[in-house]
Amino acid sequence: MKICLLLPVACCLLPVACCLLPVACCLLPVACCLLPVACCLLPVAFCLLPFACCLLPFALIGNVRQ
């Protein structure tokens, strides 16, 4: 049962790692100039998308238990 729960978590953490990469790249131009901030927020928006997909299996598991 725990293995089934850990699988979505592992899948969830992978996009998070990919997500942090653009954020690091994003902070570099911000130090130089505030103009790239708009371009910087775009990958962050795409970064939050996998979180929603990640929480979905847990929400479904919660509904099944109720």
mmJSON file of the N, C-alpha and C atoms, coordinates in Angstrom:
{"data_MODEL":{"atom_site":{
"group_PDB":["ATOM","ATOM","ATOM","ATOM","ATOM","ATOM","ATOM","ATOM","ATOM","ATOM","ATOM","ATOM","ATOM","ATOM","ATOM","ATOM","ATOM","ATOM","ATOM","ATOM","ATOM","ATOM","ATOM","ATOM","ATOM","ATOM","ATOM","ATOM","ATOM","ATOM","ATOM","ATOM","ATOM","ATOM","ATOM","ATOM","ATOM","ATOM","ATOM","ATOM","ATOM","ATOM","ATOM","ATOM","ATOM","ATOM","ATOM","ATOM","ATOM","ATOM","ATOM","ATOM","ATOM","ATOM","ATOM","ATOM","ATOM","ATOM","ATOM","ATOM","ATOM","ATOM","ATOM","ATOM","ATOM","ATOM","ATOM","ATOM","ATOM","ATOM","ATOM","ATOM","ATOM","ATOM","ATOM","ATOM","ATOM","ATOM","ATOM","ATOM","ATOM","ATOM","ATOM","ATOM","ATOM","ATOM","ATOM","ATOM","ATOM","ATOM","ATOM","ATOM","ATOM","ATOM","ATOM","ATOM","ATOM","ATOM","ATOM","ATOM","ATOM","ATOM","ATOM","ATOM","ATOM","ATOM","ATOM","ATOM","ATOM","ATOM","ATOM","ATOM","ATOM","ATOM","ATOM","ATOM","ATOM","ATOM","ATOM","ATOM","ATOM","ATOM","ATOM","ATOM","ATOM","ATOM","ATOM","ATOM","ATOM","ATOM","ATOM","ATOM","ATOM","ATOM","ATOM","ATOM","ATOM","ATOM","ATOM","ATOM","ATOM","ATOM","ATOM","ATOM","ATOM","ATOM","ATOM","ATOM","ATOM","ATOM","ATOM","ATOM","ATOM","ATOM","ATOM","ATOM","ATOM","ATOM","ATOM","ATOM","ATOM","ATOM","ATOM","ATOM","ATOM","ATOM","ATOM","ATOM","ATOM","ATOM","ATOM","ATOM","ATOM","ATOM","ATOM","ATOM","ATOM","ATOM","ATOM","ATOM","ATOM","ATOM","ATOM","ATOM","ATOM","ATOM","ATOM","ATOM","ATOM","ATOM","ATOM","ATOM","ATOM","ATOM","ATOM","ATOM","ATOM","ATOM"],
"id":[1,2,3,4,5,6,7,8,9,10,11,12,13,14,15,16,17,18,19,20,21,22,23,24,25,26,27,28,29,30,31,32,33,34,35,36,37,38,39,40,41,42,43,44,45,46,47,48,49,50,51,52,53,54,55,56,57,58,59,60,61,62,63,64,65,66,67,68,69,70,71,72,73,74,75,76,77,78,79,80,81,82,83,84,85,86,87,88,89,90,91,92,93,94,95,96,97,98,99,100,101,102,103,104,105,106,107,108,109,110,111,112,113,114,115,116,117,118,119,120,121,122,123,124,125,126,127,128,129,130,131,132,133,134,135,136,137,138,139,140,141,142,143,144,145,146,147,148,149,150,151,152,153,154,155,156,157,158,159,160,161,162,163,164,165,166,167,168,169,170,171,172,173,174,175,176,177,178,179,180,181,182,183,184,185,186,187,188,189,190,191,192,193,194,195,196,197,198],
"type_symbol":["N","C","C","N","C","C","N","C","C","N","C","C","N","C","C","N","C","C","N","C","C","N","C","C","N","C","C","N","C","C","N","C","C","N","C","C","N","C","C","N","C","C","N","C","C","N","C","C","N","C","C","N","C","C","N","C","C","N","C","C","N","C","C","N","C","C","N","C","C","N","C","C","N","C","C","N","C","C","N","C","C","N","C","C","N","C","C","N","C","C","N","C","C","N","C","C","N","C","C","N","C","C","N","C","C","N","C","C","N","C","C","N","C","C","N","C","C","N","C","C","N","C","C","N","C","C","N","C","C","N","C","C","N","C","C","N","C","C","N","C","C","N","C","C","N","C","C","N","C","C","N","C","C","N","C","C","N","C","C","N","C","C","N","C","C","N","C","C","N","C","C","N","C","C","N","C","C","N","C","C","N","C","C","N","C","C","N","C","C","N","C","C","N","C","C","N","C","C"],
"label_atom_id":["N","CA","C","N","CA","C","N","CA","C","N","CA","C","N","CA","C","N","CA","C","N","CA","C","N","CA","C","N","CA","C","N","CA","C","N","CA","C","N","CA","C","N","CA","C","N","CA","C","N","CA","C","N","CA","C","N","CA","C","N","CA","C","N","CA","C","N","CA","C","N","CA","C","N","CA","C","N","CA","C","N","CA","C","N","CA","C","N","CA","C","N","CA","C","N","CA","C","N","CA","C","N","CA","C","N","CA","C","N","CA","C","N","CA","C","N","CA","C","N","CA","C","N","CA","C","N","CA","C","N","CA","C","N","CA","C","N","CA","C","N","CA","C","N","CA","C","N","CA","C","N","CA","C","N","CA","C","N","CA","C","N","CA","C","N","CA","C","N","CA","C","N","CA","C","N","CA","C","N","CA","C","N","CA","C","N","CA","C","N","CA","C","N","CA","C","N","CA","C","N","CA","C","N","CA","C","N","CA","C","N","CA","C","N","CA","C","N","CA","C","N","CA","C","N","CA","C","N","CA","C"],
"label_alt_id":[null,null,null,null,null,null,null,null,null,null,null,null,null,null,null,null,null,null,null,null,null,null,null,null,null,null,null,null,null,null,null,null,null,null,null,null,null,null,null,null,null,null,null,null,null,null,null,null,null,null,null,null,null,null,null,null,null,null,null,null,null,null,null,null,null,null,null,null,null,null,null,null,null,null,null,null,null,null,null,null,null,null,null,null,null,null,null,null,null,null,null,null,null,null,null,null,null,null,null,null,null,null,null,null,null,null,null,null,null,null,null,null,null,null,null,null,null,null,null,null,null,null,null,null,null,null,null,null,null,null,null,null,null,null,null,null,null,null,null,null,null,null,null,null,null,null,null,null,null,null,null,null,null,null,null,null,null,null,null,null,null,null,null,null,null,null,null,null,null,null,null,null,null,null,null,null,null,null,null,null,null,null,null,null,null,null,null,null,null,null,null,null,null,null,null,null,null,null],
"label_comp_id":["MET","MET","MET","LYS","LYS","LYS","ILE","ILE","ILE","CYS","CYS","CYS","LEU","LEU","LEU","LEU","LEU","LEU","LEU","LEU","LEU","PRO","PRO","PRO","VAL","VAL","VAL","ALA","ALA","ALA","CYS","CYS","CYS","CYS","CYS","CYS","LEU","LEU","LEU","LEU","LEU","LEU","PRO","PRO","PRO","VAL","VAL","VAL","ALA","ALA","ALA","CYS","CYS","CYS","CYS","CYS","CYS","LEU","LEU","LEU","LEU","LEU","LEU","PRO","PRO","PRO","VAL","VAL","VAL","ALA","ALA","ALA","CYS","CYS","CYS","CYS","CYS","CYS","LEU","LEU","LEU","LEU","LEU","LEU","PRO","PRO","PRO","VAL","VAL","VAL","ALA","ALA","ALA","CYS","CYS","CYS","CYS","CYS","CYS","LEU","LEU","LEU","LEU","LEU","LEU","PRO","PRO","PRO","VAL","VAL","VAL","ALA","ALA","ALA","CYS","CYS","CYS","CYS","CYS","CYS","LEU","LEU","LEU","LEU","LEU","LEU","PRO","PRO","PRO","VAL","VAL","VAL","ALA","ALA","ALA","PHE","PHE","PHE","CYS","CYS","CYS","LEU","LEU","LEU","LEU","LEU","LEU","PRO","PRO","PRO","PHE","PHE","PHE","ALA","ALA","ALA","CYS","CYS","CYS","CYS","CYS","CYS","LEU","LEU","LEU","LEU","LEU","LEU","PRO","PRO","PRO","PHE","PHE","PHE","ALA","ALA","ALA","LEU","LEU","LEU","ILE","ILE","ILE","GLY","GLY","GLY","ASN","ASN","ASN","VAL","VAL","VAL","ARG","ARG","ARG","GLN","GLN","GLN"],
"label_asym_id":["A","A","A","A","A","A","A","A","A","A","A","A","A","A","A","A","A","A","A","A","A","A","A","A","A","A","A","A","A","A","A","A","A","A","A","A","A","A","A","A","A","A","A","A","A","A","A","A","A","A","A","A","A","A","A","A","A","A","A","A","A","A","A","A","A","A","A","A","A","A","A","A","A","A","A","A","A","A","A","A","A","A","A","A","A","A","A","A","A","A","A","A","A","A","A","A","A","A","A","A","A","A","A","A","A","A","A","A","A","A","A","A","A","A","A","A","A","A","A","A","A","A","A","A","A","A","A","A","A","A","A","A","A","A","A","A","A","A","A","A","A","A","A","A","A","A","A","A","A","A","A","A","A","A","A","A","A","A","A","A","A","A","A","A","A","A","A","A","A","A","A","A","A","A","A","A","A","A","A","A","A","A","A","A","A","A","A","A","A","A","A","A","A","A","A","A","A","A"],
"label_entity_id":["1","1","1","1","1","1","1","1","1","1","1","1","1","1","1","1","1","1","1","1","1","1","1","1","1","1","1","1","1","1","1","1","1","1","1","1","1","1","1","1","1","1","1","1","1","1","1","1","1","1","1","1","1","1","1","1","1","1","1","1","1","1","1","1","1","1","1","1","1","1","1","1","1","1","1","1","1","1","1","1","1","1","1","1","1","1","1","1","1","1","1","1","1","1","1","1","1","1","1","1","1","1","1","1","1","1","1","1","1","1","1","1","1","1","1","1","1","1","1","1","1","1","1","1","1","1","1","1","1","1","1","1","1","1","1","1","1","1","1","1","1","1","1","1","1","1","1","1","1","1","1","1","1","1","1","1","1","1","1","1","1","1","1","1","1","1","1","1","1","1","1","1","1","1","1","1","1","1","1","1","1","1","1","1","1","1","1","1","1","1","1","1","1","1","1","1","1","1"],
"label_seq_id":[1,1,1,2,2,2,3,3,3,4,4,4,5,5,5,6,6,6,7,7,7,8,8,8,9,9,9,10,10,10,11,11,11,12,12,12,13,13,13,14,14,14,15,15,15,16,16,16,17,17,17,18,18,18,19,19,19,20,20,20,21,21,21,22,22,22,23,23,23,24,24,24,25,25,25,26,26,26,27,27,27,28,28,28,29,29,29,30,30,30,31,31,31,32,32,32,33,33,33,34,34,34,35,35,35,36,36,36,37,37,37,38,38,38,39,39,39,40,40,40,41,41,41,42,42,42,43,43,43,44,44,44,45,45,45,46,46,46,47,47,47,48,48,48,49,49,49,50,50,50,51,51,51,52,52,52,53,53,53,54,54,54,55,55,55,56,56,56,57,57,57,58,58,58,59,59,59,60,60,60,61,61,61,62,62,62,63,63,63,64,64,64,65,65,65,66,66,66],
"pdbx_PDB_ins_code":[null,null,null,null,null,null,null,null,null,null,null,null,null,null,null,null,null,null,null,null,null,null,null,null,null,null,null,null,null,null,null,null,null,null,null,null,null,null,null,null,null,null,null,null,null,null,null,null,null,null,null,null,null,null,null,null,null,null,null,null,null,null,null,null,null,null,null,null,null,null,null,null,null,null,null,null,null,null,null,null,null,null,null,null,null,null,null,null,null,null,null,null,null,null,null,null,null,null,null,null,null,null,null,null,null,null,null,null,null,null,null,null,null,null,null,null,null,null,null,null,null,null,null,null,null,null,null,null,null,null,null,null,null,null,null,null,null,null,null,null,null,null,null,null,null,null,null,null,null,null,null,null,null,null,null,null,null,null,null,null,null,null,null,null,null,null,null,null,null,null,null,null,null,null,null,null,null,null,null,null,null,null,null,null,null,null,null,null,null,null,null,null,null,null,null,null,null,null],
"Cartn_x":[0.836,0.0,0.874,1.935,2.842,3.595,3.905,4.62,3.77,2.474,1.549,1.534,1.678,1.688,3.001,4.112,5.436,5.668,5.027,5.212,4.809,3.595,3.253,4.177,4.658,5.559,6.863,7.409,8.636,8.429,7.292,6.955,6.771,6.296,6.035,7.331,8.31,9.569,10.422,10.261,11.033,10.758,9.474,9.206,9.661,9.643,10.078,11.545,12.371,13.791,13.958,13.155,13.191,12.7,11.81,11.217,12.226,13.062,14.027,15.122,15.369,16.406,16.109,14.901,14.604,14.586,14.199,14.166,15.579,16.556,17.955,18.437,18.079,18.434,17.722,16.572,15.73,16.337,16.911,17.463,18.685,19.398,20.595,20.275,19.309,18.974,18.328,17.63,16.983,18.044,19.183,20.287,20.797,20.781,21.263,20.219,18.973,17.912,16.544,15.557,14.217,13.357,13.812,13.06,12.763,13.749,13.478,12.522,12.061,11.178,9.913,9.348,8.158,8.445,9.591,10.008,10.3,10.727,11.071,9.822,8.727,7.497,6.83,7.113,6.519,6.919,8.238,8.596,8.06,7.92,7.38,5.925,5.165,3.775,3.72,4.621,4.703,5.175,5.934,6.46,5.34,4.369,3.27,2.291,2.271,1.363,1.576,2.842,3.051,2.618,2.653,2.195,0.726,-0.074,-1.501,-1.679,-0.893,-0.945,-0.465,0.441,1.015,0.001,-0.772,-1.745,-3.005,-3.26,-4.461,-4.59,-3.515,-3.646,-3.958,-3.394,-3.645,-5.091,-5.626,-7.025,-7.952,-7.592,-8.392,-8.334,-7.139,-6.958,-7.812,-7.825,-8.63,-10.115,-10.578,-11.993,-12.397,-11.478,-11.754,-11.889,-11.052,-11.072,-12.344,-12.865,-14.1,-15.291],
"Cartn_y":[-1.206,0.0,1.262,1.234,2.389,2.613,1.518,1.612,2.394,2.134,2.836,4.333,4.655,6.066,6.736,5.989,6.556,6.797,6.0,6.131,7.508,8.02,9.373,10.447,10.232,11.2,11.294,10.14,10.099,10.791,10.512,11.141,12.645,13.012,14.404,15.176,14.541,15.218,15.47,14.632,14.786,16.129,16.492,17.815,18.966,18.761,19.809,20.14,19.096,19.29,20.052,19.671,20.352,21.79,21.976,23.287,24.231,23.719,24.573,25.086,24.343,24.724,26.079,26.265,27.589,28.696,28.376,29.379,29.888,28.965,29.345,30.211,29.804,30.577,31.93,31.928,33.112,34.158,33.708,34.646,35.393,34.771,35.386,36.687,36.668,37.927,38.95,38.503,39.427,40.285,39.666,40.406,41.504,41.199,42.171,43.243,42.82,43.732,43.165,44.022,43.55,43.174,43.513,43.226,41.733,40.829,39.399,38.76,39.499,38.932,38.346,39.058,38.557,37.212,37.12,35.866,34.784,35.22,34.338,33.694,34.455,33.953,32.873,32.87,31.878,30.444,30.142,28.777,28.428,29.411,29.167,28.7,29.317,28.906,27.454,27.104,25.731,24.781,25.303,24.541,24.148,25.031,24.757,23.725,23.587,22.65,21.2,20.695,19.32,19.129,20.196,20.097,19.718,20.347,20.021,18.556,18.09,16.684,15.757,16.249,15.48,15.306,16.359,16.318,15.55,15.424,14.752,13.314,12.471,11.094,11.038,11.967,11.996,12.389,13.321,13.724,12.552,11.797,10.628,9.543,9.331,8.342,8.741,10.048,10.566,10.35,10.549,10.354,8.887,7.993,6.552,6.088,6.601,6.202,6.672,7.819,8.342,7.539],
"Cartn_z":[0.0,0.0,0.0,0.812,0.9,-0.415,-1.115,-2.393,-3.404,-3.4,-4.303,-3.994,-2.728,-2.324,-2.685,-2.593,-2.872,-4.356,-5.199,-6.648,-7.165,-6.85,-7.307,-6.72,-5.511,-4.872,-5.658,-6.055,-6.847,-8.194,-8.827,-10.118,-9.938,-8.778,-8.435,-8.227,-7.587,-7.268,-8.503,-9.523,-10.752,-11.442,-11.69,-12.278,-11.393,-10.071,-9.135,-9.377,-9.584,-9.882,-11.195,-12.201,-13.5,-13.364,-12.425,-12.151,-11.534,-10.639,-9.927,-10.851,-11.926,-12.884,-13.542,-14.149,-14.72,-13.675,-12.444,-11.375,-11.094,-11.075,-10.872,-12.03,-13.249,-14.448,-14.446,-13.851,-13.757,-12.836,-11.722,-10.74,-11.273,-12.22,-12.796,-13.544,-14.509,-15.177,-14.25,-13.235,-12.293,-11.603,-11.299,-10.676,-11.609,-12.921,-13.915,-14.193,-14.325,-14.761,-14.418,-14.182,-13.812,-15.027,-16.226,-17.448,-17.653,-17.41,-17.633,-16.619,-15.623,-14.593,-15.236,-16.227,-16.921,-17.596,-18.247,-18.903,-17.861,-16.714,-15.607,-15.006,-14.936,-14.316,-15.159,-16.462,-17.356,-16.981,-16.822,-16.394,-15.01,-14.142,-12.789,-12.893,-13.808,-14.037,-14.524,-15.444,-15.952,-14.857,-13.915,-12.789,-11.836,-11.644,-10.709,-11.267,-12.595,-13.249,-12.784,-12.746,-12.245,-10.795,-9.983,-8.593,-8.542,-9.419,-9.502,-9.892,-10.861,-11.297,-10.181,-9.392,-8.284,-7.167,-6.87,-5.773,-6.155,-7.454,-7.945,-7.444,-7.562,-7.055,-5.559,-4.787,-3.343,-3.051,-3.839,-3.699,-4.02,-5.071,-5.459,-4.383,-3.803,-2.727,-1.522,-1.223,-0.106,-0.339,-1.571,-1.903,-1.813,-2.224,-2.182,-0.731,0.137,1.554,2.255,1.837,2.439,1.899],
"occupancy":[1.0,1.0,1.0,1.0,1.0,1.0,1.0,1.0,1.0,1.0,1.0,1.0,1.0,1.0,1.0,1.0,1.0,1.0,1.0,1.0,1.0,1.0,1.0,1.0,1.0,1.0,1.0,1.0,1.0,1.0,1.0,1.0,1.0,1.0,1.0,1.0,1.0,1.0,1.0,1.0,1.0,1.0,1.0,1.0,1.0,1.0,1.0,1.0,1.0,1.0,1.0,1.0,1.0,1.0,1.0,1.0,1.0,1.0,1.0,1.0,1.0,1.0,1.0,1.0,1.0,1.0,1.0,1.0,1.0,1.0,1.0,1.0,1.0,1.0,1.0,1.0,1.0,1.0,1.0,1.0,1.0,1.0,1.0,1.0,1.0,1.0,1.0,1.0,1.0,1.0,1.0,1.0,1.0,1.0,1.0,1.0,1.0,1.0,1.0,1.0,1.0,1.0,1.0,1.0,1.0,1.0,1.0,1.0,1.0,1.0,1.0,1.0,1.0,1.0,1.0,1.0,1.0,1.0,1.0,1.0,1.0,1.0,1.0,1.0,1.0,1.0,1.0,1.0,1.0,1.0,1.0,1.0,1.0,1.0,1.0,1.0,1.0,1.0,1.0,1.0,1.0,1.0,1.0,1.0,1.0,1.0,1.0,1.0,1.0,1.0,1.0,1.0,1.0,1.0,1.0,1.0,1.0,1.0,1.0,1.0,1.0,1.0,1.0,1.0,1.0,1.0,1.0,1.0,1.0,1.0,1.0,1.0,1.0,1.0,1.0,1.0,1.0,1.0,1.0,1.0,1.0,1.0,1.0,1.0,1.0,1.0,1.0,1.0,1.0,1.0,1.0,1.0,1.0,1.0,1.0,1.0,1.0,1.0],
"B_iso_or_equiv":[0.0,0.0,0.0,0.0,0.0,0.0,0.0,0.0,0.0,0.0,0.0,0.0,0.0,0.0,0.0,0.0,0.0,0.0,0.0,0.0,0.0,0.0,0.0,0.0,0.0,0.0,0.0,0.0,0.0,0.0,0.0,0.0,0.0,0.0,0.0,0.0,0.0,0.0,0.0,0.0,0.0,0.0,0.0,0.0,0.0,0.0,0.0,0.0,0.0,0.0,0.0,0.0,0.0,0.0,0.0,0.0,0.0,0.0,0.0,0.0,0.0,0.0,0.0,0.0,0.0,0.0,0.0,0.0,0.0,0.0,0.0,0.0,0.0,0.0,0.0,0.0,0.0,0.0,0.0,0.0,0.0,0.0,0.0,0.0,0.0,0.0,0.0,0.0,0.0,0.0,0.0,0.0,0.0,0.0,0.0,0.0,0.0,0.0,0.0,0.0,0.0,0.0,0.0,0.0,0.0,0.0,0.0,0.0,0.0,0.0,0.0,0.0,0.0,0.0,0.0,0.0,0.0,0.0,0.0,0.0,0.0,0.0,0.0,0.0,0.0,0.0,0.0,0.0,0.0,0.0,0.0,0.0,0.0,0.0,0.0,0.0,0.0,0.0,0.0,0.0,0.0,0.0,0.0,0.0,0.0,0.0,0.0,0.0,0.0,0.0,0.0,0.0,0.0,0.0,0.0,0.0,0.0,0.0,0.0,0.0,0.0,0.0,0.0,0.0,0.0,0.0,0.0,0.0,0.0,0.0,0.0,0.0,0.0,0.0,0.0,0.0,0.0,0.0,0.0,0.0,0.0,0.0,0.0,0.0,0.0,0.0,0.0,0.0,0.0,0.0,0.0,0.0,0.0,0.0,0.0,0.0,0.0,0.0],
"pdbx_formal_charge":[null,null,null,null,null,null,null,null,null,null,null,null,null,null,null,null,null,null,null,null,null,null,null,null,null,null,null,null,null,null,null,null,null,null,null,null,null,null,null,null,null,null,null,null,null,null,null,null,null,null,null,null,null,null,null,null,null,null,null,null,null,null,null,null,null,null,null,null,null,null,null,null,null,null,null,null,null,null,null,null,null,null,null,null,null,null,null,null,null,null,null,null,null,null,null,null,null,null,null,null,null,null,null,null,null,null,null,null,null,null,null,null,null,null,null,null,null,null,null,null,null,null,null,null,null,null,null,null,null,null,null,null,null,null,null,null,null,null,null,null,null,null,null,null,null,null,null,null,null,null,null,null,null,null,null,null,null,null,null,null,null,null,null,null,null,null,null,null,null,null,null,null,null,null,null,null,null,null,null,null,null,null,null,null,null,null,null,null,null,null,null,null,null,null,null,null,null,null],
"auth_seq_id":[1,1,1,2,2,2,3,3,3,4,4,4,5,5,5,6,6,6,7,7,7,8,8,8,9,9,9,10,10,10,11,11,11,12,12,12,13,13,13,14,14,14,15,15,15,16,16,16,17,17,17,18,18,18,19,19,19,20,20,20,21,21,21,22,22,22,23,23,23,24,24,24,25,25,25,26,26,26,27,27,27,28,28,28,29,29,29,30,30,30,31,31,31,32,32,32,33,33,33,34,34,34,35,35,35,36,36,36,37,37,37,38,38,38,39,39,39,40,40,40,41,41,41,42,42,42,43,43,43,44,44,44,45,45,45,46,46,46,47,47,47,48,48,48,49,49,49,50,50,50,51,51,51,52,52,52,53,53,53,54,54,54,55,55,55,56,56,56,57,57,57,58,58,58,59,59,59,60,60,60,61,61,61,62,62,62,63,63,63,64,64,64,65,65,65,66,66,66],
"auth_comp_id":["MET","MET","MET","LYS","LYS","LYS","ILE","ILE","ILE","CYS","CYS","CYS","LEU","LEU","LEU","LEU","LEU","LEU","LEU","LEU","LEU","PRO","PRO","PRO","VAL","VAL","VAL","ALA","ALA","ALA","CYS","CYS","CYS","CYS","CYS","CYS","LEU","LEU","LEU","LEU","LEU","LEU","PRO","PRO","PRO","VAL","VAL","VAL","ALA","ALA","ALA","CYS","CYS","CYS","CYS","CYS","CYS","LEU","LEU","LEU","LEU","LEU","LEU","PRO","PRO","PRO","VAL","VAL","VAL","ALA","ALA","ALA","CYS","CYS","CYS","CYS","CYS","CYS","LEU","LEU","LEU","LEU","LEU","LEU","PRO","PRO","PRO","VAL","VAL","VAL","ALA","ALA","ALA","CYS","CYS","CYS","CYS","CYS","CYS","LEU","LEU","LEU","LEU","LEU","LEU","PRO","PRO","PRO","VAL","VAL","VAL","ALA","ALA","ALA","CYS","CYS","CYS","CYS","CYS","CYS","LEU","LEU","LEU","LEU","LEU","LEU","PRO","PRO","PRO","VAL","VAL","VAL","ALA","ALA","ALA","PHE","PHE","PHE","CYS","CYS","CYS","LEU","LEU","LEU","LEU","LEU","LEU","PRO","PRO","PRO","PHE","PHE","PHE","ALA","ALA","ALA","CYS","CYS","CYS","CYS","CYS","CYS","LEU","LEU","LEU","LEU","LEU","LEU","PRO","PRO","PRO","PHE","PHE","PHE","ALA","ALA","ALA","LEU","LEU","LEU","ILE","ILE","ILE","GLY","GLY","GLY","ASN","ASN","ASN","VAL","VAL","VAL","ARG","ARG","ARG","GLN","GLN","GLN"],
"auth_asym_id":["A","A","A","A","A","A","A","A","A","A","A","A","A","A","A","A","A","A","A","A","A","A","A","A","A","A","A","A","A","A","A","A","A","A","A","A","A","A","A","A","A","A","A","A","A","A","A","A","A","A","A","A","A","A","A","A","A","A","A","A","A","A","A","A","A","A","A","A","A","A","A","A","A","A","A","A","A","A","A","A","A","A","A","A","A","A","A","A","A","A","A","A","A","A","A","A","A","A","A","A","A","A","A","A","A","A","A","A","A","A","A","A","A","A","A","A","A","A","A","A","A","A","A","A","A","A","A","A","A","A","A","A","A","A","A","A","A","A","A","A","A","A","A","A","A","A","A","A","A","A","A","A","A","A","A","A","A","A","A","A","A","A","A","A","A","A","A","A","A","A","A","A","A","A","A","A","A","A","A","A","A","A","A","A","A","A","A","A","A","A","A","A","A","A","A","A","A","A"],
"auth_atom_id":["N","CA","C","N","CA","C","N","CA","C","N","CA","C","N","CA","C","N","CA","C","N","CA","C","N","CA","C","N","CA","C","N","CA","C","N","CA","C","N","CA","C","N","CA","C","N","CA","C","N","CA","C","N","CA","C","N","CA","C","N","CA","C","N","CA","C","N","CA","C","N","CA","C","N","CA","C","N","CA","C","N","CA","C","N","CA","C","N","CA","C","N","CA","C","N","CA","C","N","CA","C","N","CA","C","N","CA","C","N","CA","C","N","CA","C","N","CA","C","N","CA","C","N","CA","C","N","CA","C","N","CA","C","N","CA","C","N","CA","C","N","CA","C","N","CA","C","N","CA","C","N","CA","C","N","CA","C","N","CA","C","N","CA","C","N","CA","C","N","CA","C","N","CA","C","N","CA","C","N","CA","C","N","CA","C","N","CA","C","N","CA","C","N","CA","C","N","CA","C","N","CA","C","N","CA","C","N","CA","C","N","CA","C","N","CA","C","N","CA","C","N","CA","C","N","CA","C","N","CA","C"],
"pdbx_PDB_model_num":[1,1,1,1,1,1,1,1,1,1,1,1,1,1,1,1,1,1,1,1,1,1,1,1,1,1,1,1,1,1,1,1,1,1,1,1,1,1,1,1,1,1,1,1,1,1,1,1,1,1,1,1,1,1,1,1,1,1,1,1,1,1,1,1,1,1,1,1,1,1,1,1,1,1,1,1,1,1,1,1,1,1,1,1,1,1,1,1,1,1,1,1,1,1,1,1,1,1,1,1,1,1,1,1,1,1,1,1,1,1,1,1,1,1,1,1,1,1,1,1,1,1,1,1,1,1,1,1,1,1,1,1,1,1,1,1,1,1,1,1,1,1,1,1,1,1,1,1,1,1,1,1,1,1,1,1,1,1,1,1,1,1,1,1,1,1,1,1,1,1,1,1,1,1,1,1,1,1,1,1,1,1,1,1,1,1,1,1,1,1,1,1,1,1,1,1,1,1]
}}}
